[in-house]
Amino acid sequence: MSATITVHLKVWRQAGPRAPGRLVDYRAEQISQDMSFLEMLDVVNDGLIRQGDEPIAFDSDCREGICGSCGVMVNGVAHGHEPGGTVCQLHMRRFSDGETITIEPWRARSFPIVKDLVVDRSALDRVIAAGGYVSVNTGSAPEANAIPIARDLAEQAMDSAQCIGCGACVAACKNASAALFTSAKVTHLALLPQGQVERSRRVVRMVEEMDAEGFGMCSNEGECEAVCPKGISIANIAKMNREFFRASVLKPG
Ligand code: SF4
Ligand code: FES
């Protein structure tokens, strides 16, 4: 049988977007150290529901580090202190018996709080949408080797494509910049032959949308890379800046 611990929670509770919020204390008892962090919150919510209280609102979907919906600040760190993972991949064995854990939502002007730990991250969706479509030839399926792509380019593009849109990079940045997220999307397509047709238009529109959504400027702090659960490198930001320069100065249109 797995060991159990008791943890003291300080959870941000906020009834709605305009309601005042505050940290509320909870005691989570007999928590198996094999549980994930979200399962621990499920147990707390079961108790709250049984006693007629409002459960803590938090987002989750895949619970395996794929969808990007579960992000919260755990003890002041986006996704918690375990590097390379999302909150749903964080386990209670990382915490000690009697520990106090503070849980807060992402804090960024572009991520308004919906309720408790849930924030509206649709600004990231609008940045992606601003990038527009990718032209493809429709018709019969192309032969798999018809478009040769160098191995290193394919690897770099796939590394960038790993971004799950969780928003931790924004939450960790003192400027609430979405540069890491946007640059991952820009880089992914800019490296591949399939992304060349709209390459210039895409980067300009995505950067403009990023600014319009109120995200801050990147000042090379590196906090985004440190908390990114998918290991997206800030080299993507340098690539995005080069792409933007190429699109707006060298090859506009
Ligand atoms: S770059 Fe990393 S931290 Fe930012 S949204 Fe993508 S996966 Fe999340
Ligand atoms: S619930 Fe999908 S990444 Fe955590």
PDB file of C-alpha atoms and ligand atoms in Angstrom:
ATOM      1  CA  MET A   1       0.000   0.000   0.000  1.00  0.00           C
ATOM      2  CA  SER A   2       1.320   3.448  -0.915  1.00  0.00           C
ATOM      3  CA  ALA A   3       2.233   6.017   1.715  1.00  0.00           C
ATOM      4  CA  THR A   4      -0.244   8.763   2.424  1.00  0.00           C
ATOM      5  CA  ILE A   5       0.423  12.367   3.347  1.00  0.00           C
ATOM      6  CA  THR A   6      -1.509  15.348   4.581  1.00  0.00           C
ATOM      7  CA  VAL A   7      -0.961  18.642   2.784  1.00  0.00           C
ATOM      8  CA  HIS A   8      -2.202  22.128   3.544  1.00  0.00           C
ATOM      9  CA  LEU A   9      -3.514  23.957   0.497  1.00  0.00           C
ATOM     10  CA  LYS A  10      -3.863  27.651  -0.126  1.00  0.00           C
ATOM     11  CA  VAL A  11      -6.090  27.850  -3.201  1.00  0.00           C
ATOM     12  CA  TRP A  12      -7.103  30.958  -5.142  1.00  0.00           C
ATOM     13  CA  ARG A  13     -10.902  31.165  -5.056  1.00  0.00           C
ATOM     14  CA  GLN A  14     -12.697  33.682  -7.233  1.00  0.00           C
ATOM     15  CA  ALA A  15     -16.378  33.311  -8.051  1.00  0.00           C
ATOM     16  CA  GLY A  16     -16.198  35.038 -11.426  1.00  0.00           C
ATOM     17  CA  PRO A  17     -14.190  37.325 -13.690  1.00  0.00           C
ATOM     18  CA  ARG A  18     -15.062  40.483 -11.770  1.00  0.00           C
ATOM     19  CA  ALA A  19     -15.473  39.034  -8.292  1.00  0.00           C
ATOM     20  CA  PRO A  20     -12.746  39.648  -5.717  1.00  0.00           C
ATOM     21  CA  GLY A  21     -10.453  36.682  -5.191  1.00  0.00           C
ATOM     22  CA  ARG A  22      -8.541  35.365  -2.195  1.00  0.00           C
ATOM     23  CA  LEU A  23      -6.464  32.422  -1.045  1.00  0.00           C
ATOM     24  CA  VAL A  24      -8.541  29.912   0.911  1.00  0.00           C
ATOM     25  CA  ASP A  25      -7.043  27.261   3.214  1.00  0.00           C
ATOM     26  CA  TYR A  26      -7.888  23.567   2.807  1.00  0.00           C
ATOM     27  CA  ARG A  27      -6.517  20.460   4.429  1.00  0.00           C
ATOM     28  CA  ALA A  28      -6.078  17.429   2.169  1.00  0.00           C
ATOM     29  CA  GLU A  29      -5.760  14.308   4.318  1.00  0.00           C
ATOM     30  CA  GLN A  30      -4.726  10.738   3.510  1.00  0.00           C
ATOM     31  CA  ILE A  31      -3.489  11.650   0.050  1.00  0.00           C
ATOM     32  CA  SER A  32      -1.755   8.728  -1.634  1.00  0.00           C
ATOM     33  CA  GLN A  33       1.670   9.705  -2.910  1.00  0.00           C
ATOM     34  CA  ASP A  34       0.843   7.764  -6.071  1.00  0.00           C
ATOM     35  CA  MET A  35      -1.869  10.290  -6.911  1.00  0.00           C
ATOM     36  CA  SER A  36      -1.359  12.979  -9.469  1.00  0.00           C
ATOM     37  CA  PHE A  37      -1.750  16.596  -8.372  1.00  0.00           C
ATOM     38  CA  LEU A  38      -5.102  16.804 -10.168  1.00  0.00           C
ATOM     39  CA  GLU A  39      -6.336  13.615  -8.488  1.00  0.00           C
ATOM     40  CA  MET A  40      -5.486  15.243  -5.174  1.00  0.00           C
ATOM     41  CA  LEU A  41      -7.656  18.218  -6.185  1.00  0.00           C
ATOM     42  CA  ASP A  42     -10.408  15.754  -7.195  1.00  0.00           C
ATOM     43  CA  VAL A  43     -10.307  14.303  -3.663  1.00  0.00           C
ATOM     44  CA  VAL A  44     -10.515  17.781  -2.143  1.00  0.00           C
ATOM     45  CA  ASN A  45     -13.455  18.598  -4.422  1.00  0.00           C
ATOM     46  CA  ASP A  46     -15.248  15.359  -3.460  1.00  0.00           C
ATOM     47  CA  GLY A  47     -15.038  16.475   0.159  1.00  0.00           C
ATOM     48  CA  LEU A  48     -16.264  19.991  -0.664  1.00  0.00           C
ATOM     49  CA  ILE A  49     -19.227  18.658  -2.664  1.00  0.00           C
ATOM     50  CA  ARG A  50     -20.163  16.217   0.130  1.00  0.00           C
ATOM     51  CA  GLN A  51     -20.315  19.046   2.644  1.00  0.00           C
ATOM     52  CA  GLY A  52     -22.348  21.221   0.264  1.00  0.00           C
ATOM     53  CA  ASP A  53     -19.557  23.637  -0.699  1.00  0.00           C
ATOM     54  CA  GLU A  54     -18.588  24.872  -4.135  1.00  0.00           C
ATOM     55  CA  PRO A  55     -15.814  22.693  -5.639  1.00  0.00           C
ATOM     56  CA  ILE A  56     -12.582  24.312  -6.800  1.00  0.00           C
ATOM     57  CA  ALA A  57     -12.804  25.076 -10.526  1.00  0.00           C
ATOM     58  CA  PHE A  58      -9.761  23.968 -12.516  1.00  0.00           C
ATOM     59  CA  ASP A  59      -9.177  22.938 -16.120  1.00  0.00           C
ATOM     60  CA  SER A  60      -8.068  19.514 -17.302  1.00  0.00           C
ATOM     61  CA  ASP A  61      -8.691  17.208 -20.205  1.00  0.00           C
ATOM     62  CA  CYS A  62      -6.083  14.658 -21.318  1.00  0.00           C
ATOM     63  CA  ARG A  63      -4.329  14.341 -17.930  1.00  0.00           C
ATOM     64  CA  GLU A  64      -1.239  13.083 -19.750  1.00  0.00           C
ATOM     65  CA  GLY A  65       0.603  16.240 -20.774  1.00  0.00           C
ATOM     66  CA  ILE A  66      -0.871  16.629 -24.240  1.00  0.00           C
ATOM     67  CA  CYS A  67      -3.731  19.135 -24.242  1.00  0.00           C
ATOM     68  CA  GLY A  68      -2.184  22.009 -22.281  1.00  0.00           C
ATOM     69  CA  SER A  69      -5.339  22.847 -20.373  1.00  0.00           C
ATOM     70  CA  CYS A  70      -4.340  22.083 -16.768  1.00  0.00           C
ATOM     71  CA  GLY A  71      -1.717  24.747 -16.060  1.00  0.00           C
ATOM     72  CA  VAL A  72      -1.690  26.512 -12.702  1.00  0.00           C
ATOM     73  CA  MET A  73       0.983  28.066 -10.509  1.00  0.00           C
ATOM     74  CA  VAL A  74       2.118  25.606  -7.844  1.00  0.00           C
ATOM     75  CA  ASN A  75       4.119  27.317  -5.112  1.00  0.00           C
ATOM     76  CA  GLY A  76       4.795  30.189  -7.502  1.00  0.00           C
ATOM     77  CA  VAL A  77       6.092  28.064 -10.374  1.00  0.00           C
ATOM     78  CA  ALA A  78       4.152  27.441 -13.582  1.00  0.00           C
ATOM     79  CA  HIS A  79       3.287  23.701 -13.614  1.00  0.00           C
ATOM     80  CA  GLY A  80       5.182  23.220 -10.353  1.00  0.00           C
ATOM     81  CA  HIS A  81       8.795  22.464  -9.557  1.00  0.00           C
ATOM     82  CA  GLU A  82       9.164  19.223 -11.484  1.00  0.00           C
ATOM     83  CA  PRO A  83      10.815  20.193 -14.765  1.00  0.00           C
ATOM     84  CA  GLY A  84       9.568  18.952 -18.118  1.00  0.00           C
ATOM     85  CA  GLY A  85       5.974  18.228 -17.151  1.00  0.00           C
ATOM     86  CA  THR A  86       2.520  19.695 -16.823  1.00  0.00           C
ATOM     87  CA  VAL A  87       0.477  19.891 -13.628  1.00  0.00           C
ATOM     88  CA  CYS A  88      -1.371  16.703 -14.567  1.00  0.00           C
ATOM     89  CA  GLN A  89       2.009  14.917 -14.703  1.00  0.00           C
ATOM     90  CA  LEU A  90       3.023  16.200 -11.270  1.00  0.00           C
ATOM     91  CA  HIS A  91       2.706  13.554  -8.555  1.00  0.00           C
ATOM     92  CA  MET A  92       2.069  13.870  -4.858  1.00  0.00           C
ATOM     93  CA  ARG A  93       5.280  11.926  -4.144  1.00  0.00           C
ATOM     94  CA  ARG A  94       7.036  15.232  -4.903  1.00  0.00           C
ATOM     95  CA  PHE A  95       5.506  16.746  -1.767  1.00  0.00           C
ATOM     96  CA  SER A  96       6.201  16.090   1.892  1.00  0.00           C
ATOM     97  CA  ASP A  97       3.828  15.262   4.702  1.00  0.00           C
ATOM     98  CA  GLY A  98       2.634  18.504   6.287  1.00  0.00           C
ATOM     99  CA  GLU A  99       3.767  20.687   3.378  1.00  0.00           C
ATOM    100  CA  THR A 100       1.856  23.834   2.471  1.00  0.00           C
ATOM    101  CA  ILE A 101       1.076  24.163  -1.257  1.00  0.00           C
ATOM    102  CA  THR A 102      -0.101  27.421  -2.786  1.00  0.00           C
ATOM    103  CA  ILE A 103      -2.161  27.053  -5.974  1.00  0.00           C
ATOM    104  CA  GLU A 104      -2.971  30.057  -8.137  1.00  0.00           C
ATOM    105  CA  PRO A 105      -4.180  30.648 -11.709  1.00  0.00           C
ATOM    106  CA  TRP A 106      -1.970  31.996 -14.493  1.00  0.00           C
ATOM    107  CA  ARG A 107      -1.551  35.731 -13.939  1.00  0.00           C
ATOM    108  CA  ALA A 108      -1.536  37.720 -17.178  1.00  0.00           C
ATOM    109  CA  ARG A 109      -3.679  40.539 -18.555  1.00  0.00           C
ATOM    110  CA  SER A 110      -4.321  38.505 -21.699  1.00  0.00           C
ATOM    111  CA  PHE A 111      -5.528  35.512 -19.630  1.00  0.00           C
ATOM    112  CA  PRO A 112      -8.558  36.859 -17.701  1.00  0.00           C
ATOM    113  CA  ILE A 113      -9.695  34.690 -14.807  1.00  0.00           C
ATOM    114  CA  VAL A 114     -12.954  32.843 -15.509  1.00  0.00           C
ATOM    115  CA  LYS A 115     -13.324  31.206 -12.092  1.00  0.00           C
ATOM    116  CA  ASP A 116     -10.912  30.065  -9.355  1.00  0.00           C
ATOM    117  CA  LEU A 117      -7.972  28.463 -11.216  1.00  0.00           C
ATOM    118  CA  VAL A 118      -9.554  28.634 -14.683  1.00  0.00           C
ATOM    119  CA  VAL A 119      -8.332  31.339 -17.052  1.00  0.00           C
ATOM    120  CA  ASP A 120      -9.401  32.223 -20.575  1.00  0.00           C
ATOM    121  CA  ARG A 121      -6.462  31.338 -22.845  1.00  0.00           C
ATOM    122  CA  SER A 122      -8.320  31.954 -26.099  1.00  0.00           C
ATOM    123  CA  ALA A 123      -5.883  34.784 -26.914  1.00  0.00           C
ATOM    124  CA  LEU A 124      -3.412  32.035 -27.859  1.00  0.00           C
ATOM    125  CA  ASP A 125      -6.002  30.498 -30.196  1.00  0.00           C
ATOM    126  CA  ARG A 126      -6.489  33.875 -31.883  1.00  0.00           C
ATOM    127  CA  VAL A 127      -2.727  34.182 -32.441  1.00  0.00           C
ATOM    128  CA  ILE A 128      -2.789  30.799 -34.191  1.00  0.00           C
ATOM    129  CA  ALA A 129      -5.893  31.731 -36.197  1.00  0.00           C
ATOM    130  CA  ALA A 130      -4.188  34.942 -37.343  1.00  0.00           C
ATOM    131  CA  GLY A 131      -1.525  32.776 -38.971  1.00  0.00           C
ATOM    132  CA  GLY A 132      -4.160  31.606 -41.425  1.00  0.00           C
ATOM    133  CA  TYR A 133      -4.196  28.541 -43.592  1.00  0.00           C
ATOM    134  CA  VAL A 134      -1.411  26.486 -45.155  1.00  0.00           C
ATOM    135  CA  SER A 135      -1.756  25.925 -48.900  1.00  0.00           C
ATOM    136  CA  VAL A 136      -1.812  22.281 -49.914  1.00  0.00           C
ATOM    137  CA  ASN A 137      -2.484  20.545 -53.192  1.00  0.00           C
ATOM    138  CA  THR A 138      -5.649  18.554 -52.767  1.00  0.00           C
ATOM    139  CA  GLY A 139      -6.308  15.417 -54.746  1.00  0.00           C
ATOM    140  CA  SER A 140      -4.858  11.975 -54.299  1.00  0.00           C
ATOM    141  CA  ALA A 141      -2.490  11.350 -51.414  1.00  0.00           C
ATOM    142  CA  PRO A 142       1.057  12.469 -52.300  1.00  0.00           C
ATOM    143  CA  GLU A 143       3.844   9.934 -52.403  1.00  0.00           C
ATOM    144  CA  ALA A 144       5.544   9.936 -49.002  1.00  0.00           C
ATOM    145  CA  ASN A 145       8.981  10.821 -50.382  1.00  0.00           C
ATOM    146  CA  ALA A 146       7.784  13.418 -52.899  1.00  0.00           C
ATOM    147  CA  ILE A 147       8.902  16.328 -50.693  1.00  0.00           C
ATOM    148  CA  PRO A 148      12.370  15.581 -49.343  1.00  0.00           C
ATOM    149  CA  ILE A 149      13.067  17.291 -46.008  1.00  0.00           C
ATOM    150  CA  ALA A 150      16.517  17.253 -44.446  1.00  0.00           C
ATOM    151  CA  ARG A 151      16.637  15.260 -41.230  1.00  0.00           C
ATOM    152  CA  ASP A 152      17.892  18.165 -39.077  1.00  0.00           C
ATOM    153  CA  LEU A 153      15.145  20.480 -40.399  1.00  0.00           C
ATOM    154  CA  ALA A 154      12.482  17.863 -39.743  1.00  0.00           C
ATOM    155  CA  GLU A 155      13.811  17.379 -36.202  1.00  0.00           C
ATOM    156  CA  GLN A 156      13.854  21.131 -35.506  1.00  0.00           C
ATOM    157  CA  ALA A 157      10.343  21.571 -36.897  1.00  0.00           C
ATOM    158  CA  MET A 158       9.035  18.690 -34.800  1.00  0.00           C
ATOM    159  CA  ASP A 159      10.730  20.104 -31.677  1.00  0.00           C
ATOM    160  CA  SER A 160       8.880  23.389 -32.251  1.00  0.00           C
ATOM    161  CA  ALA A 161       5.631  21.577 -33.031  1.00  0.00           C
ATOM    162  CA  GLN A 162       5.635  20.064 -29.544  1.00  0.00           C
ATOM    163  CA  CYS A 163       4.165  23.254 -28.043  1.00  0.00           C
ATOM    164  CA  ILE A 164       0.812  22.360 -26.453  1.00  0.00           C
ATOM    165  CA  GLY A 165      -0.394  25.941 -25.952  1.00  0.00           C
ATOM    166  CA  CYS A 166      -0.525  25.670 -22.182  1.00  0.00           C
ATOM    167  CA  GLY A 167       0.454  29.300 -21.584  1.00  0.00           C
ATOM    168  CA  ALA A 168       3.043  28.550 -18.877  1.00  0.00           C
ATOM    169  CA  CYS A 169       5.578  30.642 -20.786  1.00  0.00           C
ATOM    170  CA  VAL A 170       3.270  33.652 -20.527  1.00  0.00           C
ATOM    171  CA  ALA A 171       2.547  33.032 -16.845  1.00  0.00           C
ATOM    172  CA  ALA A 172       6.238  32.739 -15.959  1.00  0.00           C
ATOM    173  CA  CYS A 173       7.345  35.832 -17.869  1.00  0.00           C
ATOM    174  CA  LYS A 174       7.529  39.127 -15.985  1.00  0.00           C
ATOM    175  CA  ASN A 175       6.296  40.812 -19.191  1.00  0.00           C
ATOM    176  CA  ALA A 176       3.555  38.198 -19.784  1.00  0.00           C
ATOM    177  CA  SER A 177       5.065  37.733 -23.230  1.00  0.00           C
ATOM    178  CA  ALA A 178       3.737  35.070 -25.581  1.00  0.00           C
ATOM    179  CA  ALA A 179       6.931  35.136 -27.647  1.00  0.00           C
ATOM    180  CA  LEU A 180       7.885  31.518 -26.902  1.00  0.00           C
ATOM    181  CA  PHE A 181       4.458  30.196 -27.849  1.00  0.00           C
ATOM    182  CA  THR A 182       4.150  32.299 -31.013  1.00  0.00           C
ATOM    183  CA  SER A 183       7.718  31.605 -32.089  1.00  0.00           C
ATOM    184  CA  ALA A 184       7.195  27.861 -31.746  1.00  0.00           C
ATOM    185  CA  LYS A 185       4.202  28.060 -34.102  1.00  0.00           C
ATOM    186  CA  VAL A 186       6.023  30.342 -36.553  1.00  0.00           C
ATOM    187  CA  THR A 187       9.205  28.248 -36.557  1.00  0.00           C
ATOM    188  CA  HIS A 188       7.424  24.951 -36.997  1.00  0.00           C
ATOM    189  CA  LEU A 189       5.919  25.974 -40.326  1.00  0.00           C
ATOM    190  CA  ALA A 190       8.718  28.291 -41.509  1.00  0.00           C
ATOM    191  CA  LEU A 191      11.172  25.371 -41.533  1.00  0.00           C
ATOM    192  CA  LEU A 192       9.075  23.009 -43.615  1.00  0.00           C
ATOM    193  CA  PRO A 193       8.506  23.167 -47.388  1.00  0.00           C
ATOM    194  CA  GLN A 194       4.744  23.013 -46.803  1.00  0.00           C
ATOM    195  CA  GLY A 195       4.878  26.289 -44.866  1.00  0.00           C
ATOM    196  CA  GLN A 196       6.666  28.380 -47.487  1.00  0.00           C
ATOM    197  CA  VAL A 197       3.727  29.772 -49.476  1.00  0.00           C
ATOM    198  CA  GLU A 198       2.295  31.861 -46.606  1.00  0.00           C
ATOM    199  CA  ARG A 199       5.585  32.147 -44.687  1.00  0.00           C
ATOM    200  CA  SER A 200       5.927  35.965 -44.751  1.00  0.00           C
ATOM    201  CA  ARG A 201       2.274  36.746 -44.244  1.00  0.00           C
ATOM    202  CA  ARG A 202       1.988  34.248 -41.399  1.00  0.00           C
ATOM    203  CA  VAL A 203       4.748  35.648 -39.192  1.00  0.00           C
ATOM    204  CA  VAL A 204       3.644  39.263 -39.624  1.00  0.00           C
ATOM    205  CA  ARG A 205       0.016  38.477 -38.805  1.00  0.00           C
ATOM    206  CA  MET A 206       0.839  36.297 -35.814  1.00  0.00           C
ATOM    207  CA  VAL A 207       3.210  38.848 -34.308  1.00  0.00           C
ATOM    208  CA  GLU A 208       0.672  41.627 -34.862  1.00  0.00           C
ATOM    209  CA  GLU A 209      -2.060  39.555 -33.216  1.00  0.00           C
ATOM    210  CA  MET A 210       0.243  38.722 -30.304  1.00  0.00           C
ATOM    211  CA  ASP A 211       0.734  42.458 -29.720  1.00  0.00           C
ATOM    212  CA  ALA A 212      -2.975  43.228 -30.214  1.00  0.00           C
ATOM    213  CA  GLU A 213      -3.909  40.649 -27.567  1.00  0.00           C
ATOM    214  CA  GLY A 214      -1.893  42.605 -24.999  1.00  0.00           C
ATOM    215  CA  PHE A 215       0.982  40.194 -24.462  1.00  0.00           C
ATOM    216  CA  GLY A 216       4.184  41.936 -23.397  1.00  0.00           C
ATOM    217  CA  MET A 217       7.496  42.204 -25.201  1.00  0.00           C
ATOM    218  CA  CYS A 218      10.212  39.597 -24.805  1.00  0.00           C
ATOM    219  CA  SER A 219      13.234  40.847 -22.861  1.00  0.00           C
ATOM    220  CA  ASN A 220      15.218  37.593 -22.982  1.00  0.00           C
ATOM    221  CA  GLU A 221      14.613  36.573 -19.373  1.00  0.00           C
ATOM    222  CA  GLY A 222      14.502  32.856 -20.235  1.00  0.00           C
ATOM    223  CA  GLU A 223      11.804  32.114 -17.638  1.00  0.00           C
ATOM    224  CA  CYS A 224       9.551  30.815 -20.417  1.00  0.00           C
ATOM    225  CA  GLU A 225      12.030  28.150 -21.493  1.00  0.00           C
ATOM    226  CA  ALA A 226      12.644  27.158 -17.856  1.00  0.00           C
ATOM    227  CA  VAL A 227       8.982  26.274 -17.230  1.00  0.00           C
ATOM    228  CA  CYS A 228       7.965  25.002 -20.669  1.00  0.00           C
ATOM    229  CA  PRO A 229       6.781  21.406 -20.216  1.00  0.00           C
ATOM    230  CA  LYS A 230       7.780  20.586 -23.797  1.00  0.00           C
ATOM    231  CA  GLY A 231      11.298  21.997 -23.710  1.00  0.00           C
ATOM    232  CA  ILE A 232      10.637  24.654 -26.356  1.00  0.00           C
ATOM    233  CA  SER A 233      13.907  26.555 -26.751  1.00  0.00           C
ATOM    234  CA  ILE A 234      14.172  30.346 -26.770  1.00  0.00           C
ATOM    235  CA  ALA A 235      16.157  29.850 -29.985  1.00  0.00           C
ATOM    236  CA  ASN A 236      12.647  29.801 -31.509  1.00  0.00           C
ATOM    237  CA  ILE A 237      12.213  33.448 -30.473  1.00  0.00           C
ATOM    238  CA  ALA A 238      15.423  34.424 -32.279  1.00  0.00           C
ATOM    239  CA  LYS A 239      14.124  32.524 -35.321  1.00  0.00           C
ATOM    240  CA  MET A 240      10.778  34.359 -35.131  1.00  0.00           C
ATOM    241  CA  ASN A 241      12.560  37.719 -34.974  1.00  0.00           C
ATOM    242  CA  ARG A 242      14.614  36.800 -38.043  1.00  0.00           C
ATOM    243  CA  GLU A 243      11.447  35.627 -39.821  1.00  0.00           C
ATOM    244  CA  PHE A 244       9.690  38.893 -38.968  1.00  0.00           C
ATOM    245  CA  PHE A 245      12.632  40.933 -40.280  1.00  0.00           C
ATOM    246  CA  ARG A 246      12.761  38.841 -43.446  1.00  0.00           C
ATOM    247  CA  ALA A 247       9.012  39.238 -43.975  1.00  0.00           C
ATOM    248  CA  SER A 248       8.706  42.928 -43.232  1.00  0.00           C
ATOM    249  CA  VAL A 249      12.001  44.242 -44.669  1.00  0.00           C
ATOM    250  CA  LEU A 250      13.578  41.722 -47.026  1.00  0.00           C
ATOM    251  CA  LYS A 251      10.599  39.922 -48.573  1.00  0.00           C
ATOM    252  CA  PRO A 252       7.380  41.751 -47.677  1.00  0.00           C
ATOM    253  CA  GLY A 253       4.076  40.537 -49.102  1.00  0.00           C
TER     254      GLY A 253
HETATM  255  S1  SF4 B   1       5.950  27.265 -25.551  1.00  0.00           S
HETATM  256 FE1  SF4 B   1       5.897  25.728 -23.888  1.00  0.00          FE
HETATM  257  S2  SF4 B   1       5.105  26.847 -22.104  1.00  0.00           S
HETATM  258 FE2  SF4 B   1       4.586  28.054 -23.920  1.00  0.00          FE
HETATM  259  S3  SF4 B   1       2.528  27.423 -24.545  1.00  0.00           S
HETATM  260 FE3  SF4 B   1       3.996  26.132 -25.706  1.00  0.00          FE
HETATM  261  S4  SF4 B   1       4.264  24.286 -24.429  1.00  0.00           S
HETATM  262 FE4  SF4 B   1       3.329  25.829 -23.072  1.00  0.00          FE
HETATM  263  S1  FES B   2      -4.738  17.878 -18.614  1.00  0.00           S
HETATM  264 FE1  FES B   2      -3.902  17.896 -20.655  1.00  0.00          FE
HETATM  265  S2  FES B   2      -1.878  18.644 -20.374  1.00  0.00           S
HETATM  266 FE2  FES B   2      -2.645  18.446 -18.341  1.00  0.00          FE
END
